[in-house]
Short mmCIF file of C-alpha atoms in Angstrom, two decimals:
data_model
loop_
_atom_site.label_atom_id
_atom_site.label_comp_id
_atom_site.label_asym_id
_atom_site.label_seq_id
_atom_site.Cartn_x
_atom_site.Cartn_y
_atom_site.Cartn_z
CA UNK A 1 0.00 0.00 0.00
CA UNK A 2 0.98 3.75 -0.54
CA UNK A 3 -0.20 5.66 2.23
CA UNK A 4 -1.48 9.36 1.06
CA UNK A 5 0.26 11.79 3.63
CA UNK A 6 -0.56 15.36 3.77
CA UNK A 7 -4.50 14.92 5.07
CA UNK A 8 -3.59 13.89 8.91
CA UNK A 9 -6.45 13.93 11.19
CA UNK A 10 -8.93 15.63 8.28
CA UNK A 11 -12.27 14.50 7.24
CA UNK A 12 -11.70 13.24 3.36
CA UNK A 13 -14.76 12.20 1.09
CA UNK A 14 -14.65 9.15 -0.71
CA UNK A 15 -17.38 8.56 -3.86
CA UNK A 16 -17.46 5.58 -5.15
CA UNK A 17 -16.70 2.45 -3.07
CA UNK A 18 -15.29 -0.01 -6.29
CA UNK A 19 -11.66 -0.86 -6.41
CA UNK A 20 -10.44 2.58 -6.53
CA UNK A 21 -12.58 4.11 -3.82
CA UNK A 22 -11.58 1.61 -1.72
CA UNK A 23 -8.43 1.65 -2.19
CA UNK A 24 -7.65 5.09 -1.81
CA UNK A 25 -9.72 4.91 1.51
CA UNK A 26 -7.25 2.42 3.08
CA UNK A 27 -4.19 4.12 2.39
CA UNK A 28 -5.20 7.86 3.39
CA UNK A 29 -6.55 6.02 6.48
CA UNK A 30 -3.06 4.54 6.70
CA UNK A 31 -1.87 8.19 6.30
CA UNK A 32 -3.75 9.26 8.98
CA UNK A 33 -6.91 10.75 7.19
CA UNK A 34 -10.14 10.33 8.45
CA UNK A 35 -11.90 8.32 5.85
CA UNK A 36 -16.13 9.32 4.95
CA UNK A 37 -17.08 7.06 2.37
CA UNK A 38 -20.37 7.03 -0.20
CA UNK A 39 -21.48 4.46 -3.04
CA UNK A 40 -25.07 4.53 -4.38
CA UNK A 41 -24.81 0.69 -4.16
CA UNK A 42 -25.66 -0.58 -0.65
CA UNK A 43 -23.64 -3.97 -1.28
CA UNK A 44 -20.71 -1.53 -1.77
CA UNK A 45 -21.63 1.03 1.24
CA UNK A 46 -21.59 -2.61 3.53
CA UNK A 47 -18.34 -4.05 2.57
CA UNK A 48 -16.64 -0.28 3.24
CA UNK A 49 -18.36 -0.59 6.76
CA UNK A 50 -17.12 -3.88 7.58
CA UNK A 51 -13.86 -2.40 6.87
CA UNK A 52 -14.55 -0.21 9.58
CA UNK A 53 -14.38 3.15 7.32
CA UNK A 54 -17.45 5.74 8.09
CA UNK A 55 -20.35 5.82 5.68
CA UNK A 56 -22.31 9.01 5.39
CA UNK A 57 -24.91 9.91 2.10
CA UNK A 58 -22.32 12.92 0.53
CA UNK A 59 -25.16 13.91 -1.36
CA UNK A 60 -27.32 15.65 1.06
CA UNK A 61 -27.20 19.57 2.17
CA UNK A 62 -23.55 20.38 4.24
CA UNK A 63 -22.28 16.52 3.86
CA UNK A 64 -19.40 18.18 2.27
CA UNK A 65 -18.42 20.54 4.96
CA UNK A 66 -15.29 20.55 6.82
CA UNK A 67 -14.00 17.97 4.13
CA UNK A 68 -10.19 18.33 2.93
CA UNK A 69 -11.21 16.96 -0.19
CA UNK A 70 -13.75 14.64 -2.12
CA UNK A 71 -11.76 11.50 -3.86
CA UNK A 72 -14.16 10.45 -7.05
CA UNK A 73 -13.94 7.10 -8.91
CA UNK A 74 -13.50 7.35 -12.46
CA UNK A 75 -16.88 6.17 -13.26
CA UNK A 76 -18.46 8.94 -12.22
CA UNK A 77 -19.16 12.00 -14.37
CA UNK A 78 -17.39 15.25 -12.86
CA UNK A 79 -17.90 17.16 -15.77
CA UNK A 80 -19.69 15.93 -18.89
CA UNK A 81 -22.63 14.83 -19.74
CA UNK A 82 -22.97 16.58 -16.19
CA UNK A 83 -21.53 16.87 -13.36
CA UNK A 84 -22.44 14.28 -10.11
CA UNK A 85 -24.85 16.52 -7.65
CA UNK A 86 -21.79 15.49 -5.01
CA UNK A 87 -19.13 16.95 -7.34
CA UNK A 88 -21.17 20.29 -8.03
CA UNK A 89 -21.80 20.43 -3.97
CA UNK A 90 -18.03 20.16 -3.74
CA UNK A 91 -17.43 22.80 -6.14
CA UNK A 92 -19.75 25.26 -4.57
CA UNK A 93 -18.22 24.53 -1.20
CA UNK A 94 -14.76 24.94 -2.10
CA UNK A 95 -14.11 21.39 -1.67
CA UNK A 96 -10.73 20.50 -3.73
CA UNK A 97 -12.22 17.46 -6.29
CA UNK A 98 -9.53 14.89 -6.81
CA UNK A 99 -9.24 10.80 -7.95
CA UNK A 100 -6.98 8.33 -6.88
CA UNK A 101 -4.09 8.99 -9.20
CA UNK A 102 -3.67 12.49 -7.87
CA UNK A 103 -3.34 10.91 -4.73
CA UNK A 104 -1.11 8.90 -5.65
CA UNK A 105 1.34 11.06 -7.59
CA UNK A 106 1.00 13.23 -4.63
CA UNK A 107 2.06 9.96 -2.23
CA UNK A 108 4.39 8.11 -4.05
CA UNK A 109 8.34 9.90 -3.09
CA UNK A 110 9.04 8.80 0.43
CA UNK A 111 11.98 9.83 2.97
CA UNK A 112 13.94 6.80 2.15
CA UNK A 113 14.08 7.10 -1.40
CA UNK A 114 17.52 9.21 -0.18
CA UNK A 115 19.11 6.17 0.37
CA UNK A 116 18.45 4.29 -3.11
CA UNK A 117 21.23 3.83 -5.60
CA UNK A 118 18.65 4.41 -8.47
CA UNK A 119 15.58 6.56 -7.96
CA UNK A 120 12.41 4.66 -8.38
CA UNK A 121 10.32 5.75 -11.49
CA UNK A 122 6.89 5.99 -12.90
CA UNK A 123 5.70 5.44 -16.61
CA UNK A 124 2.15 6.26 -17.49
CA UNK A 125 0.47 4.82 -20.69
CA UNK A 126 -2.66 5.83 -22.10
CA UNK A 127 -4.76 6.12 -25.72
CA UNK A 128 -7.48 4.92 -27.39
CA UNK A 129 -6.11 1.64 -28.31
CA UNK A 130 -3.29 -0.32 -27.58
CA UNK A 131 -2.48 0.75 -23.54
CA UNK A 132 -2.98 -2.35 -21.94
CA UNK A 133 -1.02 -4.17 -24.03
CA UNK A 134 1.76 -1.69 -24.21
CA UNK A 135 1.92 -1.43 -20.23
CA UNK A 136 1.80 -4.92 -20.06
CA UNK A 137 4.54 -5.53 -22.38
CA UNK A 138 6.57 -2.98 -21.01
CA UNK A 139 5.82 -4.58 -17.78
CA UNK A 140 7.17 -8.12 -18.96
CA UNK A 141 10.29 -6.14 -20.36
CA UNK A 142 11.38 -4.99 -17.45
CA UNK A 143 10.28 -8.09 -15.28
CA UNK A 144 12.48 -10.42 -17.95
CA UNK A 145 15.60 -7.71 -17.93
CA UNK A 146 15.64 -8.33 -14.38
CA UNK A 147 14.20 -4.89 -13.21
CA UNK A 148 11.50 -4.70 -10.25
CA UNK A 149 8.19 -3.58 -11.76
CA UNK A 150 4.82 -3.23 -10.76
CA UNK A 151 1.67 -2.74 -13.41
CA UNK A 152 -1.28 -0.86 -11.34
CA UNK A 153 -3.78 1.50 -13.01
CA UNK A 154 -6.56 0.68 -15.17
CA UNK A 155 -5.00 -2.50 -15.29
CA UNK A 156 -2.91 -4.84 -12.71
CA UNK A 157 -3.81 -3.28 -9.41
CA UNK A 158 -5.13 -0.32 -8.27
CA UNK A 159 -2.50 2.57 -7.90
CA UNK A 160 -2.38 2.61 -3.90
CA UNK A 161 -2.63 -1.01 -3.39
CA UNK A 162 0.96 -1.50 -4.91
CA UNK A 163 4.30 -1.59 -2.70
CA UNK A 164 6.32 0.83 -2.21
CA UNK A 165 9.05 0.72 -5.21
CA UNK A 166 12.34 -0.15 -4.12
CA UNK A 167 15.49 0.94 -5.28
CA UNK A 168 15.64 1.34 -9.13
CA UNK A 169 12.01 -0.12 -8.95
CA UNK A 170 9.21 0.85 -11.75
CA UNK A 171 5.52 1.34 -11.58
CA UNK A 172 3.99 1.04 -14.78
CA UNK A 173 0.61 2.60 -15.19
CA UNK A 174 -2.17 2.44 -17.19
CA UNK A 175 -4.48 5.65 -17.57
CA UNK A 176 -7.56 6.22 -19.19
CA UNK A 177 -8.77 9.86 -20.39
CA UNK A 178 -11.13 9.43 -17.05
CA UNK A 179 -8.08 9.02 -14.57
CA UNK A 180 -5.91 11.75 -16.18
CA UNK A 181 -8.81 14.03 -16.59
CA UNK A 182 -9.36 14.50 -13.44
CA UNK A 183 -6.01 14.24 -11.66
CA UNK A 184 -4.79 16.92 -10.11
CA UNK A 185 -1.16 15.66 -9.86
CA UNK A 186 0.20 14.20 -12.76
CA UNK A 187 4.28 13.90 -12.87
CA UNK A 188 5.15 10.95 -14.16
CA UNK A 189 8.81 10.24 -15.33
CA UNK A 190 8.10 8.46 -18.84
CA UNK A 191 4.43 9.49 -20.44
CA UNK A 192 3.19 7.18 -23.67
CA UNK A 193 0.50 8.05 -26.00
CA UNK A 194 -0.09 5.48 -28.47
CA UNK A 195 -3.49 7.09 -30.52
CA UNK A 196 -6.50 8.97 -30.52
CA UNK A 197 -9.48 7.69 -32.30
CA UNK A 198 -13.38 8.71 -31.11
CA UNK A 199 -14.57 7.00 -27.95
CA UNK A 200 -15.71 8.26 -24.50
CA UNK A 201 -17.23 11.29 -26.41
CA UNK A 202 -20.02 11.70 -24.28
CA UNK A 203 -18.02 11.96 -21.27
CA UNK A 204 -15.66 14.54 -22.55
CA UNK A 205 -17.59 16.85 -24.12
CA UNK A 206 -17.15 15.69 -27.64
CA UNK A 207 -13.79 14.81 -29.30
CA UNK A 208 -11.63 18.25 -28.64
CA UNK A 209 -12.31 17.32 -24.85
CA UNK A 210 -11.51 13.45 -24.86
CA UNK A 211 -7.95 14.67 -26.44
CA UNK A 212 -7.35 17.27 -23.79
CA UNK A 213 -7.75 14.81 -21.29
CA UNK A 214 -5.45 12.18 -22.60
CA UNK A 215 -2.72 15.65 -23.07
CA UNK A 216 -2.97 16.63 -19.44
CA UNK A 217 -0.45 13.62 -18.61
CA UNK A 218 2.20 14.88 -20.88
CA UNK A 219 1.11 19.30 -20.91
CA UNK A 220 0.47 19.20 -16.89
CA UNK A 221 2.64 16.32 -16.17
CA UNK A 222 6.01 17.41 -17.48
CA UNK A 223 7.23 13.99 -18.50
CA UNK A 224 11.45 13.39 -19.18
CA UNK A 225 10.90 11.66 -21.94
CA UNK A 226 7.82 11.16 -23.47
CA UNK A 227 6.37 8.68 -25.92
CA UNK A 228 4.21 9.56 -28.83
CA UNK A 229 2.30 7.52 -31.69
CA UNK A 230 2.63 9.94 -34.41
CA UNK A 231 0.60 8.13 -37.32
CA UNK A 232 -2.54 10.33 -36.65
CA UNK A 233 -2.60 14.02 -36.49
CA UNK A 234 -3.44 14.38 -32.69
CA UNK A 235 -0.28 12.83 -31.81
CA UNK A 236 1.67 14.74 -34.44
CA UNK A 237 0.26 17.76 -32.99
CA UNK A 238 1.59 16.69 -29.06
CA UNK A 239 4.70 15.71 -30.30
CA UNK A 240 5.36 18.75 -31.70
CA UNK A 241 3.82 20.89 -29.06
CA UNK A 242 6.77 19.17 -26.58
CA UNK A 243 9.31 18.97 -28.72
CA UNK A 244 12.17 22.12 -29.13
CA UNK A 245 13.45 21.26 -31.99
CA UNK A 246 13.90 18.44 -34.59
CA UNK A 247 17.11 16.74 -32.54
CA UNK A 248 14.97 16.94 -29.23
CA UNK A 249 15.27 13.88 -27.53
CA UNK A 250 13.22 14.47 -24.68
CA UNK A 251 10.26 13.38 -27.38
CA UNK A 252 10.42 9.71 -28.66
CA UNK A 253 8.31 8.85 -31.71
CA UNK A 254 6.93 6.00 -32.70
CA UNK A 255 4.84 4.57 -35.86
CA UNK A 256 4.02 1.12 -37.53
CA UNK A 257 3.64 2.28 -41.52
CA UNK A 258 5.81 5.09 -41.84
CA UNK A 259 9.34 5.45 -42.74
CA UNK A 260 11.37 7.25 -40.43
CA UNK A 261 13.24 10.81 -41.21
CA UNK A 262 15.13 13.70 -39.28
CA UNK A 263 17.56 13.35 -36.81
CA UNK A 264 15.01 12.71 -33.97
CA UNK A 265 14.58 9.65 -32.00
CA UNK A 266 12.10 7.07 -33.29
CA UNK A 267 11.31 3.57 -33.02
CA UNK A 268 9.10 2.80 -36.42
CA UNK A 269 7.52 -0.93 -37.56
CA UNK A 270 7.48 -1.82 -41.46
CA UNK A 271 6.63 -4.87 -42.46
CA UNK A 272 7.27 -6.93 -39.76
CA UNK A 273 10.31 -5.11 -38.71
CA UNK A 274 10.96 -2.69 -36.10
CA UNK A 275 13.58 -0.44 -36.00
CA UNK A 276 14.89 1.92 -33.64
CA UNK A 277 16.66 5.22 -34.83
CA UNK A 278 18.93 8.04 -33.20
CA UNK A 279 20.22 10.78 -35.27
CA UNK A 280 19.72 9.53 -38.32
CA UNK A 281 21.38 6.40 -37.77
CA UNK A 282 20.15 3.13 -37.21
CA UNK A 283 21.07 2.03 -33.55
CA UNK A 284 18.64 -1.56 -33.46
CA UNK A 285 16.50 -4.25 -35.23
CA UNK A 286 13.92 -6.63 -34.47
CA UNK A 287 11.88 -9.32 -36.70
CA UNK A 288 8.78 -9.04 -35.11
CA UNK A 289 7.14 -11.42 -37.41
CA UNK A 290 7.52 -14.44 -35.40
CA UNK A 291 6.59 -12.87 -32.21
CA UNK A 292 3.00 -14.66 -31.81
CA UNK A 293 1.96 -13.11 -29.01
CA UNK A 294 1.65 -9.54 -31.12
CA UNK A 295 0.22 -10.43 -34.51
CA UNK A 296 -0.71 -7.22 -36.55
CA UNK A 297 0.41 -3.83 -37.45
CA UNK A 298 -1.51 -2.70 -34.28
CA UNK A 299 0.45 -4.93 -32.21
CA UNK A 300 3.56 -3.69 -34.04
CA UNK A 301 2.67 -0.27 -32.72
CA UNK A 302 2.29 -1.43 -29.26
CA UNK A 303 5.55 -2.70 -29.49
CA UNK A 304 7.48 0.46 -30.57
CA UNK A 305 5.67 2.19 -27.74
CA UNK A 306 7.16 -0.64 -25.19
CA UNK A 307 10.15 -0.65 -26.99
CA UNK A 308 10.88 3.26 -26.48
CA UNK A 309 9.41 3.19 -23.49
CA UNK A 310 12.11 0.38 -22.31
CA UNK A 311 14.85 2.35 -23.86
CA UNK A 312 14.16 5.47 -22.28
CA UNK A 313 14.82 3.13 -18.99
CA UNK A 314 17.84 1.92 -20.03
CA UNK A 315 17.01 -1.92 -20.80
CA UNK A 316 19.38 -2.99 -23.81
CA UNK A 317 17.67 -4.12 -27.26
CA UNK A 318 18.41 -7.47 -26.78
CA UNK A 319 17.14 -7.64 -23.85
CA UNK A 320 13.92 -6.28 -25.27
CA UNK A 321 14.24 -8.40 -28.40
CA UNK A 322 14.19 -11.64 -26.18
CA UNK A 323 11.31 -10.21 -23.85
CA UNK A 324 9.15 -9.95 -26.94
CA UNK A 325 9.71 -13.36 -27.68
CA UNK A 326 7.82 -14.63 -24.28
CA UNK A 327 4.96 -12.49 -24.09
CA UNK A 328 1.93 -14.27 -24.28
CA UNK A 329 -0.42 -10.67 -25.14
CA UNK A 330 -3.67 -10.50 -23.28
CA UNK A 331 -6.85 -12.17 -22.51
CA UNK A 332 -9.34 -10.15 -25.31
CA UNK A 333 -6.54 -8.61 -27.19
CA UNK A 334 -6.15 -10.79 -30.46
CA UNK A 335 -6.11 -13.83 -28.27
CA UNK A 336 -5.34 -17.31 -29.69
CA UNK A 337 -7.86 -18.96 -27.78
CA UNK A 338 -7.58 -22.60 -29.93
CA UNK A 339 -6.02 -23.87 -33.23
CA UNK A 340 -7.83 -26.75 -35.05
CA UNK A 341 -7.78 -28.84 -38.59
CA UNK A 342 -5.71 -25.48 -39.79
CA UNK A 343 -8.08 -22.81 -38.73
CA UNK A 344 -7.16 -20.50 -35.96
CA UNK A 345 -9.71 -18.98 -33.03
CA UNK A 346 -8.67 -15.04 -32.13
CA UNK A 347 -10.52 -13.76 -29.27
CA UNK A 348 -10.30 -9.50 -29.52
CA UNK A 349 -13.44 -8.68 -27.95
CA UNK A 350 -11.61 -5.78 -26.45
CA UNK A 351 -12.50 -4.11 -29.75
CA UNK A 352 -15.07 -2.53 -28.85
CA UNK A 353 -15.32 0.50 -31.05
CA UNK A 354 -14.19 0.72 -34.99
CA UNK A 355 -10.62 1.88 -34.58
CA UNK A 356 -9.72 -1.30 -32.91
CA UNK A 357 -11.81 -3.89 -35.09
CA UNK A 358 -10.48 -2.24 -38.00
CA UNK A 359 -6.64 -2.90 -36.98
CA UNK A 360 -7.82 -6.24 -35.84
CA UNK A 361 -9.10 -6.99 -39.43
CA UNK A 362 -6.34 -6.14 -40.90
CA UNK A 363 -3.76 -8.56 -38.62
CA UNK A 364 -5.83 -11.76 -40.20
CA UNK A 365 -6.71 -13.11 -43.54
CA UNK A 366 -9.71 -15.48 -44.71
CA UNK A 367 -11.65 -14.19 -41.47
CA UNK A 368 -14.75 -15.75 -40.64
CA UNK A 369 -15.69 -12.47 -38.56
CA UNK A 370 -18.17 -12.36 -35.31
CA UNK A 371 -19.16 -8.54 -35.00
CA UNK A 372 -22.35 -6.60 -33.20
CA UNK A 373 -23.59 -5.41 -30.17
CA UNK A 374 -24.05 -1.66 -28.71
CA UNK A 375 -22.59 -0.29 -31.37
CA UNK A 376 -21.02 3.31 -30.58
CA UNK A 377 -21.11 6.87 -32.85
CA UNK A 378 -19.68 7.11 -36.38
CA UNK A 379 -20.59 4.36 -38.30
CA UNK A 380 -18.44 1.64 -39.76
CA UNK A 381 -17.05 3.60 -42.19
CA UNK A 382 -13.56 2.88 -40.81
CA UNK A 383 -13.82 -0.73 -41.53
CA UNK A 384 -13.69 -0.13 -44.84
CA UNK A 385 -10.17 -1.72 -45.30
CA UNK A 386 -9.79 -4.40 -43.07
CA UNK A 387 -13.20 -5.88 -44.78
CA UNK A 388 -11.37 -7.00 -47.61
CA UNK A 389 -9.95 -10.02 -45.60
CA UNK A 390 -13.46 -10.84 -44.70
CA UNK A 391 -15.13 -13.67 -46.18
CA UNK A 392 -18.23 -13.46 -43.97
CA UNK A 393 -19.51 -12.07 -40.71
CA UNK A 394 -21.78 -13.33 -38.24
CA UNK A 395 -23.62 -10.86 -36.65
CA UNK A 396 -24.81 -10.79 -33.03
CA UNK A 397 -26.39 -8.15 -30.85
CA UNK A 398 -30.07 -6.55 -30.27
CA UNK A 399 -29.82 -4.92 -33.17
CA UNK A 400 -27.58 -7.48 -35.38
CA UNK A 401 -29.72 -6.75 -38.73
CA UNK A 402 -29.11 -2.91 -38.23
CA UNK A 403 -25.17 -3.97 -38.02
CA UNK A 404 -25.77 -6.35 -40.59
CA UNK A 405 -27.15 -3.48 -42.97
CA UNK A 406 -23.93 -0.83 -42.66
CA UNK A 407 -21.76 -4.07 -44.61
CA UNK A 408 -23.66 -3.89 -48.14
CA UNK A 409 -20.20 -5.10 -49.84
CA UNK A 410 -19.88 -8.15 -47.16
CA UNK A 411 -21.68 -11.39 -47.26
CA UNK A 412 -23.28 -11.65 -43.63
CA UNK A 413 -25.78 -13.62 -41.45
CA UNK A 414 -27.23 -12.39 -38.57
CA UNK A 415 -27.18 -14.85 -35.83
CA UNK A 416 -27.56 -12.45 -32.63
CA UNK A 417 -26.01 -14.83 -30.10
CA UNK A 418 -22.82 -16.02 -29.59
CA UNK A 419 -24.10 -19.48 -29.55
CA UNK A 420 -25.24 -19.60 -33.20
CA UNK A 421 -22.60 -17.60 -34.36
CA UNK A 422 -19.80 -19.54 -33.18
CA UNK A 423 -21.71 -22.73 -33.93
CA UNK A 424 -22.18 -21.27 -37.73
CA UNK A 425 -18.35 -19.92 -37.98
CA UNK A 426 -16.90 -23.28 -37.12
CA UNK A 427 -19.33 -25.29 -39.47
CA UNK A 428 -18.20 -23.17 -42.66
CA UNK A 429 -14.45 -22.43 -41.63
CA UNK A 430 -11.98 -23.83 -44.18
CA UNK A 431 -8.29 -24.80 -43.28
CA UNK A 432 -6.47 -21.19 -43.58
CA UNK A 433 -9.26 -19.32 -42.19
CA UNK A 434 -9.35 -17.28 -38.91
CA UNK A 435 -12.58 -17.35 -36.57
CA UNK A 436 -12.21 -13.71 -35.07
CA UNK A 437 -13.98 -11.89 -32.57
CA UNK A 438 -13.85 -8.15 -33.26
CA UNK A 439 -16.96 -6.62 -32.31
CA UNK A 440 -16.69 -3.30 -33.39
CA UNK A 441 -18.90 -2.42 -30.74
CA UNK A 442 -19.88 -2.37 -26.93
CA UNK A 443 -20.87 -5.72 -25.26
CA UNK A 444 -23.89 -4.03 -22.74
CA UNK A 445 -26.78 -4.84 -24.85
CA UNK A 446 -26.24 -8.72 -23.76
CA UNK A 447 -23.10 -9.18 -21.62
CA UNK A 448 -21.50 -7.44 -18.18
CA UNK A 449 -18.44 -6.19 -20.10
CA UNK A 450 -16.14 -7.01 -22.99
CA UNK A 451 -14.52 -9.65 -20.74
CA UNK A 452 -17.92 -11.94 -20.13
CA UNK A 453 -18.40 -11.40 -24.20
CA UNK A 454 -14.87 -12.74 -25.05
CA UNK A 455 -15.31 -15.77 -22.18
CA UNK A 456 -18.21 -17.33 -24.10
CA UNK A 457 -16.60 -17.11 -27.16
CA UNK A 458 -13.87 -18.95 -25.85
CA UNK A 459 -15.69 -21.63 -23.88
CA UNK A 460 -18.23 -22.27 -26.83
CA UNK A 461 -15.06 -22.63 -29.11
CA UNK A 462 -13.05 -24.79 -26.83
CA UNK A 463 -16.40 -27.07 -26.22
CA UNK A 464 -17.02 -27.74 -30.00
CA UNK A 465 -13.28 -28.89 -30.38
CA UNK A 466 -13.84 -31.30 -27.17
CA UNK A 467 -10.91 -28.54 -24.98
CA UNK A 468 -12.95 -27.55 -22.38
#
């Protein structure tokens, strides 16, 4: 645990009562804060209580006052499409509004850090698409290179449950635009970006908004060296916003189609290779063709930003080279989930808007496609390329003949469940082919989350082959 300092004997709201409310409960209690916790969910209100932490409704008239501060959970709107009534109370009492990464930014330096060889250090990832891999893979880098790491944020644990880093230790971090929007300490020592594509739009205020959140890491965070996927114009635009001048170093960019140029430091994947450049020399290469546990240019991005990420911490190419090699990816993330009579199973129900479907379209050929659900703003209009290596989707969701409309050029069938789409997939698959779940769309109209969507899949495809 971290414990938050700096709140000693104060009264400090807690909304929300999930992982991260909880969390940051315990360690400002262990900081010597006087914890007053709230969830709308009595389940969550109970377990907080048995915990011996005090419960009080922050919504009602002066529940706010004499509070240090009111922690929020990232779930819960501060801003757009409106504020929470407990965040606008806090506002109009003065009440500082803060999250858990704040607090821990705020927490994390402690009086023995003096006596380390190597100050510890923090690298925070975040994007549209790609983070969790990247922080994960940058996670397994440094675990395989011998380096102590910890992976916390959005993904791994929550941000105050980890240890205290030792000496030379790393906390990798995962951020969404919800965690850095809100933050109001953000200094970490390495910041990534890997894209930008339209998502959380609601929550942001449209898509000007959702981009300012994801730049407050890097604009209000003051990164050493920062990270920055420069094959769409939002990231072009950051990394030239940080960068002096065209030998700047401080700025490392990264891209999977383009060829590098200048003097700068970039780390670029082209077909199949990545390459890592300083100068306008080339300092590394590595085949990433072979490395099955990142199939695709997307996953070739999400290595660069690993890669760079790993160099800016001093781990050796070959070191990163051979880290690649035993990654396994992620559950969800263009997950090999079975291989049978020549056709391969990919589990990426983590694609859950177009951006993400598209790239994982274009990773596979002869795809025998499962797509549908809540389907999100824009269209499919940015599928357009990656349907070319479909030979037919099975449609599920509500509103699976509404999906099944938008792909005129694409032979579908609308199936609407999982069952009957996997069941259809696997009768017509050929030797060659790839069974893929890419949804291109949100999982609530008939699942918890993306993760209960991609466990079916799996389990009905590892049944039919007798795996289970």
């Amino acid at each position: 645990m971290i414990p938050v300092p700096g709140f000693e004997d104060q009264r400090v709201a807690i909304l929300g009562l999930g992982r991260s409310g909880l969390s940051a409960a315990r360690a400002l209690r262990e900081g010597g804060a006087i914890p007053v916790c709230w969830d709308d969910n009595p389940a969550a209100r109970d377990k907080a209580e048995a915990e011996g932490f005090a419960v009080a409704d922050l919504s009602k008239p002066h529940a706010l006052d004499g509070m240090a501060t009111l922690v929020v959970s990232p779930g819960i709107p501060h801003l757009f499409p409106a504020p929470n009534p407990v965040v606008a109370h806090a506002w109009a009492a003065g009440v500082p509004v803060d999250n858990d990464i704040g607090l821990f930014f705020r927490a994390l330096a402690n009086s023995g850090w003096e006596e380390f060889d190597m100050l510890p250090r923090v690298v925070a990832v975040t994007g549209s698409n790609g983070k969790s891999t990247t922080s994960a893979l940058l996670h397994h880098i440094l675990k395989s290179s011998g380096r102590e790491s910890q992976l916390a944020g959005n993904i791994g644990r929550g941000v105050l449950d980890i240890d205290p880093p030792g000496d030379g230790g790393v906390v990798v971090l995962e951020l969404s635009s919800y965690q850095t929007d809100l933050a109001r300490a953000l200094t970490p020592d390495v910041a990534v970006f890997t894209n930008l594509s339209p998502d959380h739009l609601d929550r942001h205020g449209g898509y000007g908004g959702y981009f300012a959140a994801k730049r407050r890491l890097f604009a209000e965070g003051g990164p050493d060296r920062a990270v920055i996927g420069v094959d769409e114009d939002p990231g072009c635009f950051l990394a030239n916003q940080l960068s002096e001048g065209p030998t700047d170093d401080r700025v490392i960019r990264i891209s999977s189609g383009q060829k590098p140029h200048g003097p700068g430091w970039q780390v670029v994947a082209r077909k199949g290779f990545l390459t890592e450049w300083r100068k306008g020399r080339q300092l590394a290469a590595i085949d990433l063709r072979p490395v099955r546990g990142l199939p695709g240019a997307h996953n070739h991005q999400n290595a660069c930003a690993a890669y760079a990420a790993a160099r800016a911490l001093t781990v050796a190419p070959r070191q990163i080279e051979t880290a690649f090699h035993s990654f396994q990816g992620l559950p969800h993330r263009s997950e090999r989930v079975a291989e049978s009579g020549g056709v391969s199973y990919v589990n990426d129900s983590k694609a859950t808007n177009v951006d993400s479907a598209a790239k994982a379209l274009l990773a596979f050929r002869n795809i025998r496609w499962i797509c549908g659900g809540l389907q999100k703003e824009g269209g499919l209009e940015g599928l357009r390329d990656g349907l070319a290596n479909v030979t037919k989707a099975y449609v599920i969701g509500r509103d699976a003949a509404g999906f099944a409309l938008q792909l005129p050029d694409t032979e579908t069938e609308v199936c609407t469940d999982m069952a009957t789409a996997v069941s259809r997939a696997m009768a017509e698959a050929r030797p060659g082919d790839t069974v893929l779940l890419a949804p291109a769309a949100a999982s609530f109209d008939q699942y918890d989350n993306f993760e209960q969507r991609g466990i079916d899949f799996a389990t009905r495809v590892r049944a039919a082959l007798g795996q289970s």
